[in-house]
PDB file of C-alpha atoms in Angstrom:
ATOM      1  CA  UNK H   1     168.297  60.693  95.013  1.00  0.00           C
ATOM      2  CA  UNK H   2     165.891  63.008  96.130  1.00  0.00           C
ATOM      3  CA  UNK H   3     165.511  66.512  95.049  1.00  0.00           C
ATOM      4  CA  UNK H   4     166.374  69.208  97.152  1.00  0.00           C
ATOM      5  CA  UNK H   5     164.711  72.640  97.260  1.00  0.00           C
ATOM      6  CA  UNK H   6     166.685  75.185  96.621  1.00  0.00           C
ATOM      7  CA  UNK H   7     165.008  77.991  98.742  1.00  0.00           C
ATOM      8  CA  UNK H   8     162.592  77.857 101.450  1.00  0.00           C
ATOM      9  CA  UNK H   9     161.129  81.590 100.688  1.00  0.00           C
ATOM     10  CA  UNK H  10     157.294  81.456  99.250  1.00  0.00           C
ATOM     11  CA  UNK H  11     157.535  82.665  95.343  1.00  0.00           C
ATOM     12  CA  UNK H  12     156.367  86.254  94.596  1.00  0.00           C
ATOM     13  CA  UNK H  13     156.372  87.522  91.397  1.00  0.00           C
ATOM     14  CA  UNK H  14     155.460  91.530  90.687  1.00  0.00           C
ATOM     15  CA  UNK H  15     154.835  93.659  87.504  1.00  0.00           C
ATOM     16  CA  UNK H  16     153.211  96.601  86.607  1.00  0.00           C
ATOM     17  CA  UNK H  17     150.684  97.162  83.455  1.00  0.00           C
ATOM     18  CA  UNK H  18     150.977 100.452  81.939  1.00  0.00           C
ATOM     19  CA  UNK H  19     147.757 103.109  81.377  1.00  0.00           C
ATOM     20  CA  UNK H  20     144.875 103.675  83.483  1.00  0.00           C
ATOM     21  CA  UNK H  21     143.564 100.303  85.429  1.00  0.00           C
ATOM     22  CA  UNK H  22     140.793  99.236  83.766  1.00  0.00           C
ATOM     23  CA  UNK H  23     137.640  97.412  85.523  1.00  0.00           C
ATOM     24  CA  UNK H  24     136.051  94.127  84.927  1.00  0.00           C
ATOM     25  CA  UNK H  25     132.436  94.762  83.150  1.00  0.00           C
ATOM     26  CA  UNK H  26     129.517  93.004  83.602  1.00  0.00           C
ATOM     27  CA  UNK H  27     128.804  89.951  81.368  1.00  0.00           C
ATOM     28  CA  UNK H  28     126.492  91.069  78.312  1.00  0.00           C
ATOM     29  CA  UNK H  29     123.348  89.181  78.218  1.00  0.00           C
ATOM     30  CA  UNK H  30     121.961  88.509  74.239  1.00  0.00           C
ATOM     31  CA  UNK H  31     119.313  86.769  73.279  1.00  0.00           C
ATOM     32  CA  UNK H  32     120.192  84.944  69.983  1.00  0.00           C
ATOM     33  CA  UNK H  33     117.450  84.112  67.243  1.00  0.00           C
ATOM     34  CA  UNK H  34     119.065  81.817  65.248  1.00  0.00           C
ATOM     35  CA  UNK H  35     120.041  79.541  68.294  1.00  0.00           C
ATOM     36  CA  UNK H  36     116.326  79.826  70.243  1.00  0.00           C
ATOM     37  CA  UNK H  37     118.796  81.050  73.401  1.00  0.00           C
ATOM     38  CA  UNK H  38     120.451  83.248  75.198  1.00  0.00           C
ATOM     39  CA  UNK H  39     123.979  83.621  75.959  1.00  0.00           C
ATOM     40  CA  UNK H  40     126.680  85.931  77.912  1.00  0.00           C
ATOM     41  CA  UNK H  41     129.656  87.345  76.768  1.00  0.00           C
ATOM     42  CA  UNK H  42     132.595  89.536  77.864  1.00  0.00           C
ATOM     43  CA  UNK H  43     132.734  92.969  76.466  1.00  0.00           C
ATOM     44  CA  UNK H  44     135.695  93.535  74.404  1.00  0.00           C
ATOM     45  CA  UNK H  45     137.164  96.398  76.344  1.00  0.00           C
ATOM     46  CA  UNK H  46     137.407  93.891  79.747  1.00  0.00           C
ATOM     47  CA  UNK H  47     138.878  90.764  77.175  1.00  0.00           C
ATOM     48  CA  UNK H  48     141.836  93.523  75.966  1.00  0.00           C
ATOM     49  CA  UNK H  49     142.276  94.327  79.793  1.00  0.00           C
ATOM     50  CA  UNK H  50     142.998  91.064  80.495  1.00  0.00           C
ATOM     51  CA  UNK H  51     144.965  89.853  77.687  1.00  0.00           C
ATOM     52  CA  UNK H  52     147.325  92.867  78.778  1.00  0.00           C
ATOM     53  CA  UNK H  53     147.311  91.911  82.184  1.00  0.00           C
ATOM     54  CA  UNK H  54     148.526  88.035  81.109  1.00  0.00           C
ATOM     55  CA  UNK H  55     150.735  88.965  78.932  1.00  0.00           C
ATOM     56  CA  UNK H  56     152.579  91.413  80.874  1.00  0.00           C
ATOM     57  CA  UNK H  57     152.594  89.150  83.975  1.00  0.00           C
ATOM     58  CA  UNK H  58     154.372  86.094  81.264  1.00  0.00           C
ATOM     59  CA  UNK H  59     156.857  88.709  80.193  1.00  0.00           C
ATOM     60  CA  UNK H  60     157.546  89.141  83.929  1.00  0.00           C
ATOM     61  CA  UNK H  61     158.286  85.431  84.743  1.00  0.00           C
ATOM     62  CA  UNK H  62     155.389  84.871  86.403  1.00  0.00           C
ATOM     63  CA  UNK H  63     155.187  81.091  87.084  1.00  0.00           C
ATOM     64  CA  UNK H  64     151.900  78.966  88.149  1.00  0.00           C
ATOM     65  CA  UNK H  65     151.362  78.360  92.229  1.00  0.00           C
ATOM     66  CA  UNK H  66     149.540  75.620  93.297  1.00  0.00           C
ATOM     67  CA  UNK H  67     148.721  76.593  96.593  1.00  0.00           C
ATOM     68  CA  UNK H  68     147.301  79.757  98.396  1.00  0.00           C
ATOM     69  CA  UNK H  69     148.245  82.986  96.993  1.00  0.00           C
ATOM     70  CA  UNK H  70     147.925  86.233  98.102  1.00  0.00           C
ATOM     71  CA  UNK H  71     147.049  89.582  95.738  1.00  0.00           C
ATOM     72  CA  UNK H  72     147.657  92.851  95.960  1.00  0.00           C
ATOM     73  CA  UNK H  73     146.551  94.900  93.309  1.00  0.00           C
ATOM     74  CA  UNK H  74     147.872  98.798  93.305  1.00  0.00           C
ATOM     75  CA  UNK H  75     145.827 100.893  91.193  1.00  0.00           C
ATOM     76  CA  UNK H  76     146.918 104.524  90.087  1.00  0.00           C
ATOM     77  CA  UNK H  77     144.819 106.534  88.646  1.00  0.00           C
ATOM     78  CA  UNK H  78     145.034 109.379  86.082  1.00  0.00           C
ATOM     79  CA  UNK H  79     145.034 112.863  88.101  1.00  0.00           C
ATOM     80  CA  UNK H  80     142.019 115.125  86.387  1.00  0.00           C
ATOM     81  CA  UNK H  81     143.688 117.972  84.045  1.00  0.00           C
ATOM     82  CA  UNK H  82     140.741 120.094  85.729  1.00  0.00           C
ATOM     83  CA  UNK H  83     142.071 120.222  89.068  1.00  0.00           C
ATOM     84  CA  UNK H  84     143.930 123.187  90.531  1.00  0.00           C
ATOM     85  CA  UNK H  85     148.166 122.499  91.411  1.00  0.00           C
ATOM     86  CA  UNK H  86     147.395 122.218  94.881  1.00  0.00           C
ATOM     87  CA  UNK H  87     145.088 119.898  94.835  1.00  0.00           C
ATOM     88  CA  UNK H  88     147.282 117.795  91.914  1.00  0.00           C
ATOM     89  CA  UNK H  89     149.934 117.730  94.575  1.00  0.00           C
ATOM     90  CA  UNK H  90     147.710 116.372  97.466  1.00  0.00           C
ATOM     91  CA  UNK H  91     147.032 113.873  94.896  1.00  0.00           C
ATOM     92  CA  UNK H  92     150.356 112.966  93.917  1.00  0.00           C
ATOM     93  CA  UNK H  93     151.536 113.096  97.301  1.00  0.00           C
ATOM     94  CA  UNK H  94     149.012 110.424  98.302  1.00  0.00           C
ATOM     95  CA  UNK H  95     146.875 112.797 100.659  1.00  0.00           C
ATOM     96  CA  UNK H  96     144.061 112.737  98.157  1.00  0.00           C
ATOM     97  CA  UNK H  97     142.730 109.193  97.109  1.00  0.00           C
ATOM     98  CA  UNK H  98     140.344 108.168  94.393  1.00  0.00           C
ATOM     99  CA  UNK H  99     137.034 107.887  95.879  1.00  0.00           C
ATOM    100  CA  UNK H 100     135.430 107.980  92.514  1.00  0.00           C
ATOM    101  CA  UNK H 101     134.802 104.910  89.751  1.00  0.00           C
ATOM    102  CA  UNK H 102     136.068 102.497  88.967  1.00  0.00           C
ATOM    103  CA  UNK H 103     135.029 100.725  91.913  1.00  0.00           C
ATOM    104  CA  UNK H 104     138.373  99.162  93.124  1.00  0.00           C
ATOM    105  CA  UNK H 105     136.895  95.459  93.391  1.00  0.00           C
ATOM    106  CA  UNK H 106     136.010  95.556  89.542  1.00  0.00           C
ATOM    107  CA  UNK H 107     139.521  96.377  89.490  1.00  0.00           C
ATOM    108  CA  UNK H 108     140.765  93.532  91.499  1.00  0.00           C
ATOM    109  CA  UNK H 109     138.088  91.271  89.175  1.00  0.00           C
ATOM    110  CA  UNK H 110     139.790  92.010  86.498  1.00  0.00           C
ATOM    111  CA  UNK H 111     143.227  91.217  87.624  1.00  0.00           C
ATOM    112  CA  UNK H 112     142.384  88.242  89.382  1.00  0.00           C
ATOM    113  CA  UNK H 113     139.909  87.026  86.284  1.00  0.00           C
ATOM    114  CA  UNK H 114     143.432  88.100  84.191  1.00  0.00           C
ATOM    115  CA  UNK H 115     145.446  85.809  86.119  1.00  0.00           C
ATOM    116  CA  UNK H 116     143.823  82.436  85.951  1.00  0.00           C
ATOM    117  CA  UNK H 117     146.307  79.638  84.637  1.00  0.00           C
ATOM    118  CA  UNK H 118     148.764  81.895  84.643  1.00  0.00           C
ATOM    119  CA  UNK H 119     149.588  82.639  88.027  1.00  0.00           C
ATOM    120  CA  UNK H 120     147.434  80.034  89.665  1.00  0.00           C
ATOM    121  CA  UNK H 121     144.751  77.278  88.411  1.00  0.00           C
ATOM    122  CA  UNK H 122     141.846  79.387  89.582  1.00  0.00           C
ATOM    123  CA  UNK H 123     141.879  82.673  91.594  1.00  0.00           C
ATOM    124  CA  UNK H 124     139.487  80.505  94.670  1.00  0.00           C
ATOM    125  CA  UNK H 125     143.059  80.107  95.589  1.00  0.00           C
ATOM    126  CA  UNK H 126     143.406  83.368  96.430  1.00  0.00           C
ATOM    127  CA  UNK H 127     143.070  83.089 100.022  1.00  0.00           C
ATOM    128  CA  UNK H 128     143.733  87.330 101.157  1.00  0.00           C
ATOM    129  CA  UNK H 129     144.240  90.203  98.757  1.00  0.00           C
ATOM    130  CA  UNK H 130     144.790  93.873  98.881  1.00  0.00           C
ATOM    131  CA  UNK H 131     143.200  96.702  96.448  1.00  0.00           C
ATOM    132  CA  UNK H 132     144.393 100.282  96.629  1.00  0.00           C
ATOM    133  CA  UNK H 133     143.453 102.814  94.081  1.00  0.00           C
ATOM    134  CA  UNK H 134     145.800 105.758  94.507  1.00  0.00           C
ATOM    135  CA  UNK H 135     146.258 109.273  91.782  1.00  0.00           C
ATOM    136  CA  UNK H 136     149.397 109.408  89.437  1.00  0.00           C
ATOM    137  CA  UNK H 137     150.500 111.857  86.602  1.00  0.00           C
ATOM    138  CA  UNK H 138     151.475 108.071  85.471  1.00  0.00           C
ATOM    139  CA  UNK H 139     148.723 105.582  85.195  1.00  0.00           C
ATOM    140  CA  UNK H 140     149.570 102.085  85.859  1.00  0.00           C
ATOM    141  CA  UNK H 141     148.080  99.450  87.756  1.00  0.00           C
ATOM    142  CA  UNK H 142     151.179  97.675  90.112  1.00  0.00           C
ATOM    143  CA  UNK H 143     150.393  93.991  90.700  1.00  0.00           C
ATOM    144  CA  UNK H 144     151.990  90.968  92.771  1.00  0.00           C
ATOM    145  CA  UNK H 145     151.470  87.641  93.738  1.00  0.00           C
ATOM    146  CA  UNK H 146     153.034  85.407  96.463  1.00  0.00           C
ATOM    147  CA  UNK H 147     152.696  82.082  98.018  1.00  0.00           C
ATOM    148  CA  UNK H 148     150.891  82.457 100.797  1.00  0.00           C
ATOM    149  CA  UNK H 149     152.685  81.640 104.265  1.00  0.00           C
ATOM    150  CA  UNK H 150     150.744  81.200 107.173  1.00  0.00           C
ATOM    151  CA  UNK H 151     151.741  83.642 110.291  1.00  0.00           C
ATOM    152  CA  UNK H 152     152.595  82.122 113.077  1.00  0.00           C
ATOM    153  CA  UNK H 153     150.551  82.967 116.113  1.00  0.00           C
ATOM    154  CA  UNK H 154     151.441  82.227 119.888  1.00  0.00           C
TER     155      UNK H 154
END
């Protein structure tokens, strides 16, 4: 016998990390005396990131793809306690965007870094992805994945 997919539909899986997106830092570079070398590390703050974003995504069910995926990262941001009400509700109303750092692809770097065997072997298969950063009086970063299915063009 030969089995039978159930559903024709690509996968998707979403979730959402709570508190302020965080970006992916720069590798540190150390020079280390007792090896005669120098090696790289990842700063702590980017490791915790991404050990959120994993284990959030395996709460959600996320399962491994094997094939293309597609990303699309969401990234609110915390609204400055300095600003005035109006301009807090332009912000929450989506008329005022973030246009200040992080930089939204260190965002998407760390999500997509995050991801790795967890969502997919490697994130090269991610084959087209969208990044947003967007103000909220909550802080999250919103996150999904999908098979990716090619459009048909005549």
């Amino acid at each position: 016998q030969r089995a039978t997919r159930i559903s024709m539909e690509p996968r998707a899986f979403s979730f959402t990390v709570p508190g302020p997106p965080t970006p992916k830092a720069r590798a540190r570079v150390v020079y280390r005396e007792g090896a005669g070398a120098y090696g790289a590390f990842t700063p702590d703050k980017t490791r915790v990131a991404e050990d959120e974003v994993g284990y959030v995504a395996k709460s959600h069910g996320v399962e491994l793809l094997d094939g293309p995926v597609r990303l699309t990262v969401r990234a609110y941001m915390p609204i400055p306690r300095s600003w005035s009400l109006r301009k807090t509700n332009l912000a929450v109303e989506g008329k005022l965007r973030p246009t200040t750092k992080p930089d939204l692809d260190n965002i998407g770097k760390m999500v997509s870094d995050a991801l790795n065997h967890i969502a997919y072997h490697d994130d090269s298969q991610i084959v087209e992805s969208r990044i947003s950063k967007w103000y909220s009086t909550q802080p999250r970063t919103e996150v999904t994945i999908e098979e990716y299915e090619r459009e048909r063009r005549t």
